[in-house]
Amino acid sequence: MRRAVLILLLPLAPVLMAADYTVDPGDGPLTLHADVEAAVLAWRNAEPSVSLEEGAGAERVITWGDPDLMGPDLVTLTVQQPSEPQPYRVLVHTELAGDWPEALLHEVGLLLGAPAGPEGVMNPALSADTPDEPEPSDVAALTSARSQVPGDLNGDGVVDWLDLLELASEHGRRGLNIAADLDGDGVVTDEDLRMLREELDYGFTVPGSREPAVEQDAEESDQPRPEQELPEVPDGAPTPVPAEPDDSP
Amino acid sequence: MSRKLRTITLLMLLSGLALATTWRQLSLTELLAAAEVAVHAVVDSTTVELVDGEPWTHVTFTVRAGLAWPSADDDPEELWQDPGSITLEFLGGAAGGVTLNADQVPSFEAGDEVILFAYTGRYYSPLVGFNQAAWWLTDGTWRGRDGRLLGLDASGELVLESDGVGADPEAVVAAVQAALEAR
C-alpha cells in the first residue's frame, strides 16, 4: 500500500519540490551559478527572512544571452514565451554582467517579489549611483509588495472601482510585469477582468479615504456607524442623524 | 477573495513572476555620441515576423528628417540607403501562434511621431541605450518612456531631464541635428 502511494505521488514530486529558479550557463562561463548565489546572499544579508531555491525545471531560467544580440547597453533581458515549459528566461550579457553585478541584485529582488522602482538596486537603469547591495528602501519595497492585497492594482490597500478602471485602461496590453495581468499570461484579457470583478463584491472606496465603505444591509442601516460618535443630545432636542458618506467621485 | 485569484497571487509571490530588464543609464552626451542613425520620423506600420522561431516586430518609419545617417561605406548590407523610410526590428510580438514578450523593449503604434537614435547593428532593440534614445511627441514635448524630457534650457542648450521644460518641437529637432553635427 505504502509503495502504491509513493508511486502515485512520484509524478507530483517536481511540483511539490518546485524550485524558484534554474541557472543554466549553457556553453557560457560556469560563474553564473556563483554570481546568482552572491546576489541571493546579498539579499539575505539585507533581509534574513528571504529564501530562494535553485533547481532544475523552474519556470524561470537565468542564462547567458547572446552578446551580439543584446548589444552594448543591455545588461539583462527577461523574455516570456507562455507556450514554453519554462516560460521565463532572464538573459544575462556575458561581458557586461561582470561590470554590473548590480543587475543580478535587481533580478533576484524581482524574483523575491520586490517591484522595480526608481531607487536602490530595484532601479533597472544602472549607473554609478546604483548601490552594490540592497538598501533599506529595497527591503521596504519588498516587504510592502508581500503585504499587498491581491487584485489591488493601484496599491491603495483595497480592491475597488479604481482598480477596475486601471484594468480597463490596460485591457489588451501585452508584456511582463503588468499589474492588471492578474493571471500572468502576458496579456490583459477579459479573464483578468472577470477575476477582478469577483473581488469587487467587497465594496467600494470612499474617495479620499483608504478604508472601504462596507455595504450595509437593511438591519444595520438604522444603526449609527461605529466610526461616527454622535453628540450628546439635550433633553427634548431632536436626535441628530449621522451624515451619509459622500459617494460622489 | 476568489480562490483562483488568491492561488495565482500566492504563486506569483512565491515564484516571483515579475522579472525584468536592466540597462546602462546613458547621459545625453553618451546617447548623442553613440547614435549611428538619428531621425525625426513618424511610425508608418508595424508587422511581426518569425525569425528562427522567435517573433520580431518590424517597425517602419517615414523619415521627416534624417539627423544622422550612416555612409554607404558603413552600410555593407545597404539597409540605410533609402532616406525616405527606415525599418527597425525589435524582439517580441505574436506571429504564427508564437507569443514572446520582451520586457522593456520599446513599442510603437502607427502615427507615433518620434525622435530616435539607433545603432546600425541588429540587436534585440536597436535603439541607443536599449530603450533610452526614443522620444515621442506628446502634448508638444519630446518625452521618453522613462519620463525624461528632451528639450532646451534657458540658454537654448539641448537637455534631457526628468523635470525639464519643453520647447518648440521643431526647435528641439534642430538642436538635436546641430548637436549631432558637432560631434
Coordinates of N, CA, C and O in Angstrom, one line a residue, chain A residues 20 52 59-60 66-83 88-91 96 100 103 106-107 110-113 116 123-127 145-146 149-151 174-177 181-187 191 194-196 198-199 202, chain B residues 1-26 30-31 34 50 52-56 91-94 97-105 107 119 121-132 146 148:
Chain A
D20 N 12.5 27.8 -7.3 CA 12.2 29.1 -7.7 C 12.8 29.6 -9.0 O 12.2 30.4 -9.7
L52 N 15.4 31.6 -1.5 CA 15.1 31.2 -2.8 C 15.7 29.8 -3.1 O 16.8 29.5 -2.5
E59 N 10.1 27.6 -13.5 CA 9.5 28.4 -14.6 C 10.5 29.4 -15.1 O 10.4 29.8 -16.2
R60 N 11.4 29.9 -14.2 CA 12.3 30.9 -14.6 C 13.7 30.4 -14.8 O 14.2 29.7 -13.9
D66 N 23.0 36.1 -25.8 CA 24.0 36.3 -26.9 C 24.4 37.8 -26.9 O 23.6 38.6 -27.2
P67 N 25.7 38.1 -26.7 CA 26.1 39.5 -26.6 C 26.0 40.2 -27.9 O 25.8 41.4 -28.0
D68 N 26.0 39.4 -29.0 CA 25.8 40.0 -30.4 C 24.4 40.6 -30.5 O 24.2 41.5 -31.3
L69 N 23.5 40.0 -29.9 CA 22.1 40.4 -30.0 C 21.7 41.4 -28.8 O 20.8 42.2 -29.0
M70 N 22.4 41.2 -27.7 CA 22.0 42.1 -26.6 C 22.5 43.5 -26.8 O 21.9 44.4 -26.2
G71 N 23.6 43.7 -27.5 CA 24.1 45.0 -27.8 C 24.9 45.6 -26.7 O 25.2 44.9 -25.7
P72 N 25.3 46.8 -26.8 CA 26.3 47.4 -25.9 C 25.7 48.0 -24.6 O 26.5 48.3 -23.7
D73 N 24.4 48.0 -24.5 CA 23.8 48.7 -23.3 C 22.9 47.9 -22.4 O 22.7 48.2 -21.3
L74 N 22.5 46.7 -23.0 CA 21.5 45.9 -22.3 C 22.3 44.9 -21.4 O 23.2 44.2 -21.9
V75 N 22.0 44.9 -20.1 CA 22.8 44.0 -19.2 C 22.0 42.7 -18.9 O 22.6 41.6 -19.0
T76 N 20.7 42.8 -18.6 CA 19.9 41.6 -18.5 C 18.6 41.9 -19.3 O 18.1 43.0 -19.3
L77 N 18.0 40.9 -19.8 CA 16.7 41.0 -20.5 C 15.8 39.8 -20.2 O 16.3 38.6 -20.3
T78 N 14.6 40.1 -19.8 CA 13.7 39.0 -19.5 C 12.7 38.8 -20.6 O 12.1 39.8 -21.1
V79 N 12.6 37.6 -21.1 CA 11.6 37.3 -22.2 C 10.7 36.2 -21.7 O 11.1 35.4 -20.9
Q80 N 9.4 36.4 -22.1 CA 8.4 35.4 -21.7 C 7.8 34.8 -22.9 O 7.4 35.5 -23.9
Q81 N 7.8 33.4 -23.0 CA 7.1 32.7 -24.0 C 6.1 31.7 -23.3 O 6.5 30.7 -22.8
P82 N 4.8 32.2 -23.2 CA 3.9 31.4 -22.5 C 3.8 29.9 -22.9 O 3.4 29.1 -22.1
S83 N 4.1 29.6 -24.1 CA 3.9 28.3 -24.6 C 5.0 27.3 -24.2 O 4.9 26.1 -24.3
Y88 N 9.8 31.7 -18.7 CA 10.6 33.0 -18.5 C 12.1 32.7 -18.6 O 12.6 31.8 -17.9
R89 N 12.7 33.5 -19.4 CA 14.2 33.4 -19.5 C 14.8 34.8 -19.2 O 14.4 35.8 -19.7
V90 N 15.7 34.8 -18.2 CA 16.5 36.0 -17.9 C 17.8 35.9 -18.6 O 18.6 35.0 -18.3
L91 N 18.0 36.7 -19.7 CA 19.3 36.6 -20.4 C 20.3 37.6 -19.8 O 19.9 38.8 -19.6
L96 N 28.9 42.3 -20.1 CA 28.6 43.5 -19.2 C 28.3 43.0 -17.8 O 28.4 43.8 -16.9
W100 N 28.6 45.0 -14.1 CA 27.4 45.4 -13.5 C 26.8 44.2 -12.7 O 25.7 43.7 -13.0
A103 N 23.1 44.2 -11.6 CA 22.0 43.8 -12.4 C 21.3 42.5 -11.9 O 20.1 42.3 -11.8
H106 N 19.2 43.2 -8.9 CA 17.9 43.6 -9.4 C 17.0 42.4 -9.7 O 15.9 42.3 -9.3
E107 N 17.6 41.5 -10.5 CA 16.8 40.4 -10.9 C 16.4 39.5 -9.8 O 15.3 39.0 -9.7
L110 N 13.5 41.0 -7.9 CA 12.3 40.8 -8.6 C 11.8 39.4 -8.4 O 10.6 39.1 -8.2
L111 N 12.8 38.5 -8.4 CA 12.4 37.0 -8.1 C 11.8 36.9 -6.7 O 10.9 36.1 -6.5
L112 N 12.3 37.7 -5.8 CA 11.7 37.6 -4.4 C 10.4 38.3 -4.3 O 9.6 38.1 -3.4
G113 N 10.0 39.1 -5.3 CA 8.7 39.8 -5.3 C 8.8 41.3 -5.1 O 7.7 42.0 -5.1
A116 N 10.1 46.7 -9.4 CA 11.1 47.7 -9.9 C 10.7 49.1 -9.5 O 9.5 49.4 -9.4
N123 N 16.1 49.9 -9.2 CA 16.1 50.8 -10.3 C 16.8 50.0 -11.5 O 17.9 49.7 -11.4
P124 N 16.0 49.8 -12.6 CA 16.6 49.0 -13.7 C 17.7 49.7 -14.5 O 18.4 49.1 -15.3
A125 N 17.7 51.1 -14.3 CA 18.7 51.9 -15.1 C 20.0 51.9 -14.2 O 20.0 52.6 -13.2
L126 N 21.0 51.2 -14.7 CA 22.2 51.1 -13.9 C 23.1 52.2 -14.1 O 23.4 52.6 -15.3
S127 N 23.7 52.8 -13.0 CA 24.6 53.9 -13.1 C 25.6 53.8 -12.0 O 25.6 52.9 -11.2
A145 N 5.4 44.9 -1.0 CA 4.9 44.1 -2.1 C 4.3 42.8 -1.5 O 3.3 42.3 -2.0
R146 N 4.9 42.2 -0.5 CA 4.5 41.0 0.0 C 3.2 41.1 0.8 O 2.5 40.1 1.0
V149 N -2.6 43.6 -1.2 CA -3.9 42.9 -1.3 C -3.9 42.4 -2.8 O -3.8 43.1 -3.7
P150 N -4.2 41.1 -3.0 CA -4.3 40.6 -4.4 C -5.4 41.3 -5.1 O -6.5 41.5 -4.6
G151 N -5.2 41.7 -6.3 CA -6.2 42.4 -7.1 C -6.1 43.9 -6.9 O -6.8 44.7 -7.6
R174 N 0.0 43.9 -23.9 CA 0.9 42.7 -23.7 C 2.2 43.1 -23.0 O 2.7 44.2 -23.2
G175 N 2.8 42.1 -22.3 CA 4.1 42.4 -21.7 C 4.2 41.7 -20.4 O 3.4 41.0 -19.9
L176 N 5.3 42.1 -19.8 CA 5.7 41.5 -18.5 C 5.4 42.5 -17.4 O 5.4 43.7 -17.6
N177 N 5.2 42.1 -16.2 CA 5.1 43.0 -15.0 C 4.0 43.9 -15.1 O 4.1 45.1 -14.7
D181 N -2.4 42.2 -15.4 CA -2.4 40.9 -15.9 C -2.4 39.9 -14.7 O -1.4 39.3 -14.3
L182 N -3.6 39.7 -14.2 CA -3.8 39.0 -12.9 C -3.4 37.5 -13.0 O -2.9 36.9 -12.1
D183 N -3.7 36.9 -14.2 CA -3.3 35.5 -14.3 C -1.9 35.3 -14.9 O -1.5 34.2 -15.1
G184 N -1.2 36.4 -15.1 CA 0.2 36.3 -15.5 C 0.5 35.6 -16.9 O 1.5 35.1 -17.1
D185 N -0.5 35.7 -17.8 CA -0.3 35.1 -19.1 C 0.3 36.0 -20.1 O 0.4 35.6 -21.3
G186 N 0.7 37.2 -19.7 CA 1.4 38.1 -20.6 C 0.5 39.0 -21.4 O 1.0 39.8 -22.2
V187 N -0.8 39.0 -21.1 CA -1.7 39.9 -21.8 C -2.9 40.1 -20.9 O -3.4 39.2 -20.2
E191 N -10.4 37.6 -19.1 CA -10.3 36.7 -17.9 C -9.7 37.5 -16.7 O -10.2 37.3 -15.6
R194 N -12.6 39.4 -15.4 CA -13.5 38.6 -14.6 C -13.0 38.3 -13.2 O -13.7 38.4 -12.2
M195 N -11.7 38.0 -13.2 CA -11.1 37.7 -11.9 C -11.2 39.0 -10.9 O -11.5 38.8 -9.8
L196 N -11.0 40.1 -11.5 CA -11.0 41.3 -10.7 C -12.4 41.6 -10.2 O -12.7 42.0 -9.1
E198 N -14.7 39.6 -9.5 CA -15.0 38.8 -8.3 C -14.6 39.5 -7.0 O -15.2 39.3 -6.0
E199 N -13.6 40.2 -7.1 CA -13.1 40.9 -5.9 C -13.9 42.1 -5.5 O -13.8 42.6 -4.4
Y202 N -16.6 43.1 -2.4 CA -16.3 43.6 -1.0 C -16.6 45.0 -0.8 O -16.6 45.5 0.3
Chain B
M1 N -12.4 37.0 -1.3 CA -11.4 36.9 -2.4 C -11.6 35.6 -3.1 O -11.8 34.6 -2.5
S2 N -11.6 35.6 -4.4 CA -11.8 34.3 -5.1 C -10.6 33.4 -4.9 O -9.5 33.8 -4.7
R3 N -10.9 32.1 -4.9 CA -9.9 31.1 -4.6 C -8.8 31.2 -5.7 O -7.6 31.1 -5.5
K4 N -9.3 31.4 -7.0 CA -8.4 31.3 -8.1 C -7.4 32.5 -8.0 O -6.2 32.3 -8.2
L5 N -7.9 33.7 -7.7 CA -7.0 34.9 -7.7 C -6.1 34.7 -6.5 O -4.9 35.1 -6.6
R6 N -6.6 34.2 -5.4 CA -5.7 34.0 -4.2 C -4.6 33.1 -4.5 O -3.5 33.3 -4.2
T7 N -5.0 32.0 -5.2 CA -4.0 31.0 -5.6 C -2.9 31.6 -6.5 O -1.7 31.4 -6.3
I8 N -3.4 32.3 -7.5 CA -2.5 32.8 -8.5 C -1.5 33.9 -7.8 O -0.3 33.9 -8.1
T9 N -2.1 34.7 -7.0 CA -1.3 35.7 -6.3 C -0.3 35.1 -5.4 O 0.9 35.5 -5.4
L10 N -0.7 34.0 -4.7 CA 0.3 33.3 -3.8 C 1.4 32.7 -4.7 O 2.6 32.9 -4.3
L11 N 1.0 32.1 -5.8 CA 2.0 31.6 -6.7 C 3.0 32.6 -7.2 O 4.2 32.5 -7.3
M12 N 2.4 33.8 -7.6 CA 3.2 34.9 -8.1 C 4.2 35.4 -7.0 O 5.3 35.6 -7.3
L13 N 3.7 35.5 -5.8 CA 4.6 35.9 -4.7 C 5.7 34.9 -4.5 O 6.8 35.3 -4.3
L14 N 5.3 33.6 -4.4 CA 6.2 32.6 -4.1 C 7.3 32.4 -5.2 O 8.4 32.2 -5.0
S15 N 6.8 32.5 -6.5 CA 7.7 32.2 -7.6 C 8.2 33.5 -8.2 O 9.1 33.4 -9.1
G16 N 7.7 34.7 -7.9 CA 8.3 35.9 -8.4 C 8.1 36.0 -9.9 O 9.0 36.1 -10.7
L17 N 6.8 36.0 -10.3 CA 6.5 36.2 -11.8 C 7.2 37.4 -12.4 O 7.6 37.4 -13.5
A18 N 7.2 38.5 -11.5 CA 7.8 39.7 -12.1 C 9.3 39.6 -12.2 O 10.0 39.3 -11.3
L19 N 9.8 39.6 -13.4 CA 11.2 39.6 -13.7 C 11.4 40.8 -14.7 O 10.5 41.1 -15.4
A20 N 12.6 41.3 -14.7 CA 12.7 42.5 -15.5 C 14.0 42.5 -16.3 O 14.7 41.5 -16.5
T21 N 14.4 43.7 -16.6 CA 15.4 44.0 -17.6 C 16.2 45.2 -17.0 O 15.7 46.0 -16.4
T22 N 17.6 45.1 -17.2 CA 18.4 46.2 -16.7 C 19.3 46.7 -17.9 O 19.6 45.9 -18.8
W23 N 19.7 48.0 -17.8 CA 20.5 48.5 -18.9 C 21.4 49.6 -18.3 O 21.1 50.1 -17.2
R24 N 22.4 50.0 -19.0 CA 23.3 51.1 -18.6 C 22.6 52.4 -18.8 O 22.1 52.7 -19.9
Q25 N 22.5 53.2 -17.8 CA 21.9 54.5 -18.0 C 22.9 55.4 -18.7 O 24.1 55.5 -18.3
L26 N 22.5 56.0 -19.8 CA 23.4 56.9 -20.6 C 23.0 58.4 -20.5 O 21.8 58.7 -20.4
E30 N 26.3 60.9 -24.0 CA 26.7 59.5 -24.4 C 25.7 59.0 -25.5 O 26.1 58.3 -26.4
L31 N 24.4 59.4 -25.4 CA 23.4 59.0 -26.4 C 23.8 59.6 -27.7 O 23.7 58.9 -28.8
A34 N 26.8 57.9 -29.3 CA 26.7 56.6 -29.8 C 25.7 56.4 -31.0 O 25.7 55.4 -31.7
L50 N 8.3 35.9 -37.9 CA 9.1 34.9 -37.1 C 10.5 34.8 -37.7 O 10.6 34.7 -38.9
D52 N 13.9 32.6 -37.0 CA 14.4 31.5 -36.2 C 13.4 31.1 -35.1 O 13.8 30.8 -34.0
G53 N 12.1 31.1 -35.4 CA 11.1 30.7 -34.4 C 10.7 31.7 -33.4 O 9.9 31.4 -32.5
E54 N 11.4 32.9 -33.4 CA 11.0 33.9 -32.5 C 10.4 35.1 -33.2 O 10.9 35.5 -34.2
P55 N 9.3 35.6 -32.6 CA 8.7 36.8 -33.2 C 9.5 38.1 -33.0 O 10.0 38.3 -31.9
W56 N 9.6 38.8 -34.1 CA 10.3 40.1 -34.1 C 9.3 41.1 -34.7 O 8.7 40.8 -35.7
L91 N 12.8 42.7 -30.8 CA 12.4 41.3 -30.3 C 11.0 41.4 -29.7 O 10.8 42.3 -28.9
G92 N 10.2 40.5 -30.0 CA 8.9 40.4 -29.3 C 7.7 40.5 -30.3 O 7.8 41.1 -31.4
G93 N 6.6 40.0 -29.8 CA 5.3 40.1 -30.6 C 4.6 38.8 -30.7 O 5.0 37.9 -29.9
A94 N 3.7 38.7 -31.5 CA 2.9 37.5 -31.7 C 2.8 37.2 -33.2 O 2.3 38.0 -33.9
G97 N 1.3 31.8 -34.2 CA 1.0 31.0 -33.0 C 2.0 31.1 -31.9 O 1.9 30.5 -30.8
V98 N 3.0 31.9 -32.1 CA 4.1 32.1 -31.1 C 4.0 33.5 -30.5 O 4.0 34.5 -31.2
T99 N 3.9 33.6 -29.2 CA 3.9 34.9 -28.5 C 5.2 35.0 -27.7 O 5.6 34.1 -27.0
L100 N 5.8 36.1 -27.8 CA 7.0 36.4 -27.0 C 7.0 37.8 -26.5 O 6.8 38.7 -27.3
N101 N 7.0 38.0 -25.2 CA 7.0 39.3 -24.6 C 8.5 39.6 -24.1 O 9.0 38.8 -23.4
A102 N 9.0 40.7 -24.5 CA 10.4 41.1 -24.1 C 10.2 42.3 -23.3 O 9.7 43.3 -23.7
D103 N 10.6 42.2 -22.0 CA 10.4 43.2 -21.1 C 11.2 44.5 -21.4 O 12.4 44.5 -21.7
Q104 N 10.4 45.6 -21.4 CA 11.0 47.0 -21.6 C 11.5 47.3 -23.0 O 12.1 48.3 -23.2
V105 N 11.3 46.3 -23.9 CA 11.6 46.7 -25.3 C 10.6 47.7 -25.8 O 9.4 47.5 -25.5
S107 N 7.8 49.9 -27.6 CA 6.8 49.5 -28.6 C 6.3 50.8 -29.2 O 6.3 51.9 -28.6
Y119 N 21.4 52.2 -33.4 CA 22.6 51.5 -34.0 C 22.3 50.9 -35.3 O 21.1 50.6 -35.6
G121 N 23.6 48.0 -36.1 CA 23.6 46.6 -35.9 C 22.3 46.0 -35.5 O 21.3 46.8 -35.1
R122 N 22.1 44.7 -35.6 CA 20.9 44.0 -35.3 C 20.9 43.5 -33.8 O 21.6 42.6 -33.5
Y123 N 20.2 44.2 -33.0 CA 20.1 43.9 -31.6 C 18.6 43.6 -31.2 O 17.7 43.9 -32.0
Y124 N 18.5 43.1 -30.0 CA 17.1 42.9 -29.5 C 16.3 44.2 -29.6 O 15.1 44.2 -29.9
S125 N 17.0 45.3 -29.2 CA 16.4 46.6 -29.5 C 17.6 47.4 -30.1 O 18.6 47.5 -29.5
P126 N 17.4 48.0 -31.3 CA 18.5 48.7 -32.0 C 18.6 50.1 -31.4 O 19.5 50.8 -31.9
L127 N 17.8 50.5 -30.5 CA 17.9 51.9 -30.0 C 19.1 52.1 -29.2 O 19.5 51.1 -28.4
V128 N 19.7 53.2 -29.2 CA 20.9 53.5 -28.4 C 20.3 53.5 -26.9 O 19.3 54.0 -26.6
G129 N 21.1 52.8 -26.0 CA 20.7 52.8 -24.7 C 19.5 51.8 -24.5 O 18.8 51.9 -23.4
F130 N 19.3 50.9 -25.4 CA 18.3 49.8 -25.4 C 16.9 50.4 -25.5 O 16.2 50.1 -26.4
N131 N 16.5 51.4 -24.6 CA 15.2 52.0 -24.8 C 15.2 53.4 -24.4 O 14.2 54.1 -24.3
Q132 N 16.4 54.0 -24.3 CA 16.5 55.4 -23.8 C 16.5 56.4 -24.9 O 16.1 57.5 -24.7
D146 N 10.8 56.7 -20.1 CA 11.3 56.8 -18.7 C 10.9 58.2 -18.1 O 11.2 58.5 -17.0
R148 N 11.8 61.1 -19.0 CA 12.7 62.2 -19.3 C 12.3 63.0 -20.5 O 11.9 62.4 -21.5

